[in-house]
PDB file of C-alpha atoms in Angstrom:
ATOM      1  CA  UNK A   8     -22.382 -75.255  27.842  1.00 58.00           C
ATOM      2  CA  UNK A   9     -23.514 -78.417  30.225  1.00 66.00           C
ATOM      3  CA  UNK A  10     -22.142 -81.709  30.105  1.00 70.00           C
ATOM      4  CA  UNK A  11     -25.711 -82.552  28.234  1.00 69.00           C
ATOM      5  CA  UNK A  12     -25.028 -79.840  25.539  1.00 68.00           C
ATOM      6  CA  UNK A  13     -21.370 -81.084  25.061  1.00 73.00           C
ATOM      7  CA  UNK A  14     -21.961 -84.608  24.738  1.00 87.00           C
ATOM      8  CA  UNK A  15     -24.885 -83.485  22.254  1.00 86.00           C
ATOM      9  CA  UNK A  16     -22.175 -82.101  20.155  1.00 88.00           C
ATOM     10  CA  UNK A  17     -20.270 -84.617  20.495  1.00 90.00           C
ATOM     11  CA  UNK A  18     -22.746 -86.900  19.051  1.00 91.00           C
ATOM     12  CA  UNK A  19     -23.467 -84.479  16.131  1.00 93.00           C
ATOM     13  CA  UNK A  20     -19.804 -84.370  15.433  1.00 92.00           C
ATOM     14  CA  UNK A  21     -19.620 -88.502  15.276  1.00 93.00           C
ATOM     15  CA  UNK A  22     -22.592 -89.066  13.328  1.00 95.00           C
ATOM     16  CA  UNK A  23     -23.525 -89.005   9.443  1.00 96.00           C
ATOM     17  CA  UNK A  24     -26.703 -88.554   9.762  1.00 97.00           C
ATOM     18  CA  UNK A  25     -29.018 -86.175  12.088  1.00 95.00           C
ATOM     19  CA  UNK A  26     -32.489 -86.349  12.120  1.00 94.00           C
ATOM     20  CA  UNK A  27     -34.345 -83.072  12.343  1.00 92.00           C
ATOM     21  CA  UNK A  28     -38.021 -84.310  13.870  1.00 86.00           C
ATOM     22  CA  UNK A  29     -41.166 -81.884  14.378  1.00 81.00           C
ATOM     23  CA  UNK A  30     -40.155 -78.912  16.914  1.00 73.00           C
ATOM     24  CA  UNK A  31     -41.271 -75.329  17.999  1.00 67.00           C
ATOM     25  CA  UNK A  32     -40.013 -73.423  15.194  1.00 77.00           C
ATOM     26  CA  UNK A  33     -38.796 -74.313  11.690  1.00 74.00           C
ATOM     27  CA  UNK A  34     -35.975 -72.887  12.274  1.00 74.00           C
ATOM     28  CA  UNK A  35     -34.666 -74.283  15.605  1.00 80.00           C
ATOM     29  CA  UNK A  36     -31.200 -74.264  16.857  1.00 84.00           C
ATOM     30  CA  UNK A  37     -30.691 -77.764  16.803  1.00 88.00           C
ATOM     31  CA  UNK A  38     -30.978 -77.493  12.736  1.00 91.00           C
ATOM     32  CA  UNK A  39     -28.012 -75.029  12.890  1.00 91.00           C
ATOM     33  CA  UNK A  40     -25.965 -76.833  15.435  1.00 92.00           C
ATOM     34  CA  UNK A  41     -26.367 -80.448  13.731  1.00 94.00           C
ATOM     35  CA  UNK A  42     -24.516 -78.261  10.539  1.00 95.00           C
ATOM     36  CA  UNK A  43     -22.063 -76.347  12.449  1.00 92.00           C
ATOM     37  CA  UNK A  44     -20.656 -80.091  13.792  1.00 94.00           C
ATOM     38  CA  UNK A  45     -20.524 -81.610   9.952  1.00 95.00           C
ATOM     39  CA  UNK A  46     -23.872 -83.943  10.020  1.00 96.00           C
ATOM     40  CA  UNK A  47     -26.116 -83.668   7.538  1.00 98.00           C
ATOM     41  CA  UNK A  48     -29.519 -82.925   8.233  1.00 96.00           C
ATOM     42  CA  UNK A  49     -32.560 -85.293   7.713  1.00 96.00           C
ATOM     43  CA  UNK A  50     -35.705 -83.720   7.150  1.00 94.00           C
ATOM     44  CA  UNK A  51     -39.610 -85.238   6.894  1.00 93.00           C
ATOM     45  CA  UNK A  52     -40.585 -83.254   3.555  1.00 93.00           C
ATOM     46  CA  UNK A  53     -43.907 -82.126   3.894  1.00 91.00           C
ATOM     47  CA  UNK A  54     -46.325 -80.189   1.165  1.00 91.00           C
ATOM     48  CA  UNK A  55     -46.760 -76.535   2.346  1.00 91.00           C
ATOM     49  CA  UNK A  56     -49.008 -74.472   3.270  1.00 90.00           C
ATOM     50  CA  UNK A  57     -49.681 -73.177  -0.145  1.00 84.00           C
ATOM     51  CA  UNK A  58     -49.573 -76.177  -1.534  1.00 81.00           C
ATOM     52  CA  UNK A  59     -46.893 -75.030  -3.905  1.00 84.00           C
ATOM     53  CA  UNK A  60     -43.482 -75.875  -2.531  1.00 89.00           C
ATOM     54  CA  UNK A  61     -42.193 -78.381   0.588  1.00 93.00           C
ATOM     55  CA  UNK A  62     -42.188 -77.907   4.412  1.00 92.00           C
ATOM     56  CA  UNK A  63     -39.409 -79.052   6.327  1.00 92.00           C
ATOM     57  CA  UNK A  64     -41.227 -78.663   9.976  1.00 88.00           C
ATOM     58  CA  UNK A  65     -45.115 -80.111   9.682  1.00 88.00           C
ATOM     59  CA  UNK A  66     -47.692 -80.699   7.096  1.00 89.00           C
ATOM     60  CA  UNK A  67     -48.858 -77.562   5.923  1.00 90.00           C
ATOM     61  CA  UNK A  68     -46.140 -75.458   7.128  1.00 90.00           C
ATOM     62  CA  UNK A  69     -44.228 -72.242   5.878  1.00 90.00           C
ATOM     63  CA  UNK A  70     -41.972 -73.181   2.723  1.00 92.00           C
ATOM     64  CA  UNK A  71     -38.374 -74.275   2.783  1.00 92.00           C
ATOM     65  CA  UNK A  72     -37.361 -71.422   1.756  1.00 91.00           C
ATOM     66  CA  UNK A  73     -38.224 -68.938   4.163  1.00 91.00           C
ATOM     67  CA  UNK A  74     -37.212 -70.614   7.141  1.00 90.00           C
ATOM     68  CA  UNK A  75     -33.789 -70.914   6.456  1.00 89.00           C
ATOM     69  CA  UNK A  76     -31.151 -67.812   5.616  1.00 89.00           C
ATOM     70  CA  UNK A  77     -29.647 -66.908   2.193  1.00 89.00           C
ATOM     71  CA  UNK A  78     -31.698 -69.693   0.735  1.00 89.00           C
ATOM     72  CA  UNK A  79     -31.270 -70.058  -3.061  1.00 90.00           C
ATOM     73  CA  UNK A  80     -34.979 -70.364  -4.103  1.00 89.00           C
ATOM     74  CA  UNK A  81     -35.935 -67.240  -2.034  1.00 86.00           C
ATOM     75  CA  UNK A  82     -32.979 -64.860  -3.625  1.00 79.00           C
ATOM     76  CA  UNK A  83     -32.077 -66.358  -7.078  1.00 80.00           C
ATOM     77  CA  UNK A  84     -33.730 -63.139  -9.131  1.00 77.00           C
ATOM     78  CA  UNK A  85     -31.592 -61.084  -7.516  1.00 76.00           C
ATOM     79  CA  UNK A  86     -28.432 -62.498  -6.423  1.00 79.00           C
ATOM     80  CA  UNK A  87     -25.508 -64.959  -7.997  1.00 80.00           C
ATOM     81  CA  UNK A  88     -26.150 -68.621  -6.665  1.00 82.00           C
ATOM     82  CA  UNK A  89     -22.502 -68.256  -4.629  1.00 83.00           C
ATOM     83  CA  UNK A  90     -23.816 -66.255  -2.575  1.00 83.00           C
ATOM     84  CA  UNK A  91     -26.863 -67.639  -1.710  1.00 89.00           C
ATOM     85  CA  UNK A  92     -26.775 -71.588   0.306  1.00 92.00           C
ATOM     86  CA  UNK A  93     -28.795 -74.689  -1.706  1.00 94.00           C
ATOM     87  CA  UNK A  94     -29.766 -76.226   1.257  1.00 94.00           C
ATOM     88  CA  UNK A  95     -31.002 -78.904  -0.825  1.00 95.00           C
ATOM     89  CA  UNK A  96     -27.575 -80.159  -1.959  1.00 96.00           C
ATOM     90  CA  UNK A  97     -26.533 -81.606   1.417  1.00 97.00           C
ATOM     91  CA  UNK A  98     -30.085 -81.631   3.157  1.00 97.00           C
ATOM     92  CA  UNK A  99     -31.510 -85.244   3.186  1.00 97.00           C
ATOM     93  CA  UNK A 100     -35.225 -85.464   2.486  1.00 95.00           C
ATOM     94  CA  UNK A 101     -37.860 -88.489   3.329  1.00 95.00           C
ATOM     95  CA  UNK A 102     -41.145 -88.009   2.568  1.00 93.00           C
ATOM     96  CA  UNK A 103     -43.445 -87.717   5.340  1.00 90.00           C
ATOM     97  CA  UNK A 104     -46.928 -89.369   6.140  1.00 86.00           C
ATOM     98  CA  UNK A 105     -49.790 -87.293   5.936  1.00 83.00           C
ATOM     99  CA  UNK A 106     -51.875 -89.645   7.761  1.00 83.00           C
ATOM    100  CA  UNK A 107     -49.253 -90.137  10.456  1.00 86.00           C
ATOM    101  CA  UNK A 108     -47.234 -87.040  11.597  1.00 83.00           C
ATOM    102  CA  UNK A 109     -45.170 -89.401  14.232  1.00 83.00           C
ATOM    103  CA  UNK A 110     -44.175 -92.229  11.525  1.00 88.00           C
ATOM    104  CA  UNK A 111     -40.851 -91.168  10.734  1.00 90.00           C
ATOM    105  CA  UNK A 112     -39.861 -94.575   8.758  1.00 92.00           C
ATOM    106  CA  UNK A 113     -39.016 -93.172   6.095  1.00 94.00           C
ATOM    107  CA  UNK A 114     -36.836 -91.328   7.330  1.00 94.00           C
ATOM    108  CA  UNK A 115     -34.907 -94.366   8.955  1.00 94.00           C
ATOM    109  CA  UNK A 116     -35.098 -96.169   5.374  1.00 95.00           C
ATOM    110  CA  UNK A 117     -33.963 -93.023   3.859  1.00 95.00           C
ATOM    111  CA  UNK A 118     -30.508 -93.067   5.483  1.00 96.00           C
ATOM    112  CA  UNK A 119     -30.041 -96.723   5.552  1.00 97.00           C
ATOM    113  CA  UNK A 120     -30.348 -96.540   2.074  1.00 96.00           C
ATOM    114  CA  UNK A 121     -28.033 -94.173   1.165  1.00 97.00           C
ATOM    115  CA  UNK A 122     -25.310 -95.850   3.498  1.00 96.00           C
ATOM    116  CA  UNK A 123     -26.222 -98.692   1.510  1.00 97.00           C
ATOM    117  CA  UNK A 124     -26.413 -97.568  -1.981  1.00 96.00           C
ATOM    118  CA  UNK A 125     -24.988 -94.019  -2.315  1.00 94.00           C
ATOM    119  CA  UNK A 126     -21.857 -93.555   0.195  1.00 95.00           C
ATOM    120  CA  UNK A 127     -20.564 -90.906  -2.300  1.00 97.00           C
ATOM    121  CA  UNK A 128     -23.305 -89.194  -2.292  1.00 97.00           C
ATOM    122  CA  UNK A 129     -23.343 -88.849   1.433  1.00 97.00           C
ATOM    123  CA  UNK A 130     -19.702 -87.564   1.369  1.00 97.00           C
ATOM    124  CA  UNK A 131     -20.526 -84.932  -1.238  1.00 97.00           C
ATOM    125  CA  UNK A 132     -23.383 -83.557   0.830  1.00 97.00           C
ATOM    126  CA  UNK A 133     -20.545 -83.990   3.293  1.00 97.00           C
ATOM    127  CA  UNK A 134     -18.323 -81.653   1.307  1.00 97.00           C
ATOM    128  CA  UNK A 135     -21.424 -79.214   0.398  1.00 96.00           C
ATOM    129  CA  UNK A 136     -22.771 -79.000   3.639  1.00 96.00           C
ATOM    130  CA  UNK A 137     -18.391 -77.900   5.264  1.00 94.00           C
ATOM    131  CA  UNK A 138     -18.454 -75.354   2.252  1.00 92.00           C
ATOM    132  CA  UNK A 139     -21.843 -74.350   3.034  1.00 91.00           C
ATOM    133  CA  UNK A 140     -22.109 -73.915   6.717  1.00 91.00           C
ATOM    134  CA  UNK A 141     -19.200 -70.796   7.700  1.00 86.00           C
ATOM    135  CA  UNK A 142     -21.672 -68.325   5.900  1.00 87.00           C
ATOM    136  CA  UNK A 143     -24.190 -69.078   8.682  1.00 87.00           C
ATOM    137  CA  UNK A 144     -21.619 -68.502  11.264  1.00 84.00           C
ATOM    138  CA  UNK A 145     -20.125 -64.696  12.735  1.00 81.00           C
ATOM    139  CA  UNK A 146     -16.358 -64.164  11.938  1.00 75.00           C
ATOM    140  CA  UNK A 147     -14.374 -63.481  15.167  1.00 74.00           C
ATOM    141  CA  UNK A 148     -10.820 -62.775  16.149  1.00 69.00           C
ATOM    142  CA  UNK A 149      -7.861 -61.828  13.422  1.00 74.00           C
ATOM    143  CA  UNK A 150      -9.398 -64.040  10.737  1.00 68.00           C
ATOM    144  CA  UNK A 151     -12.878 -62.509  11.237  1.00 64.00           C
ATOM    145  CA  UNK A 152     -13.009 -61.066   7.298  1.00 68.00           C
ATOM    146  CA  UNK A 153     -11.140 -63.915   5.949  1.00 71.00           C
ATOM    147  CA  UNK A 154     -14.601 -65.628   5.133  1.00 75.00           C
ATOM    148  CA  UNK A 155     -17.781 -65.035   3.639  1.00 79.00           C
ATOM    149  CA  UNK A 156     -19.489 -65.002   6.818  1.00 83.00           C
ATOM    150  CA  UNK A 157     -23.315 -64.000   7.974  1.00 84.00           C
ATOM    151  CA  UNK A 158     -22.582 -60.890   8.312  1.00 84.00           C
ATOM    152  CA  UNK A 159     -20.808 -60.241   4.652  1.00 82.00           C
ATOM    153  CA  UNK A 160     -24.047 -62.366   3.148  1.00 82.00           C
ATOM    154  CA  UNK A 161     -26.510 -59.719   4.455  1.00 85.00           C
ATOM    155  CA  UNK A 162     -24.678 -56.710   3.132  1.00 85.00           C
ATOM    156  CA  UNK A 163     -24.513 -58.821  -0.480  1.00 84.00           C
ATOM    157  CA  UNK A 164     -28.536 -59.396  -0.216  1.00 84.00           C
ATOM    158  CA  UNK A 165     -28.603 -55.636   0.699  1.00 86.00           C
ATOM    159  CA  UNK A 166     -26.690 -54.233  -1.818  1.00 85.00           C
ATOM    160  CA  UNK A 167     -27.905 -56.954  -4.762  1.00 82.00           C
ATOM    161  CA  UNK A 168     -31.209 -55.513  -3.371  1.00 80.00           C
ATOM    162  CA  UNK A 169     -30.874 -51.525  -3.896  1.00 79.00           C
ATOM    163  CA  UNK A 170     -29.491 -51.992  -7.216  1.00 76.00           C
ATOM    164  CA  UNK A 171     -32.355 -54.181  -7.947  1.00 70.00           C
ATOM    165  CA  UNK A 172     -34.573 -51.798  -6.537  1.00 72.00           C
ATOM    166  CA  UNK A 173     -32.585 -48.930  -8.782  1.00 73.00           C
ATOM    167  CA  UNK A 174     -32.987 -51.625 -11.687  1.00 63.00           C
TER     168      UNK A 174
END
């Protein structure tokens, strides 16, 4: 790691909110970096490509459920909720301005309003994030199988898909 990386990780760890601005890909590493360091990701919410869901990437981008692993909406028809991630339960959404994609004013307004009006909601989201983020990591070392990590989640999905196919 470089000094700049360490500085960024320190900033994530010492922040309540981490705005996730549009980038190259909707599932950019920085999204997971902020979550791993306990910072609530703040996304701009846009209409999705098909118009039915929402995108956290760009206007008319792919739906959120297709961009993030173990998303509750994508797998809930054949898996238990406790084996899935409800990103909306900890992520913060601000409505994007379709006419001006670089206007992030609503993002800042949302963060300020939550701090002033809903500090308990912030704490609830932080606790949910802390619980959910474990399933996005790969356990290493002696306690590798102690927690339900990403590998075990993939195995559960495969088992559930197999059971679902057998009907």
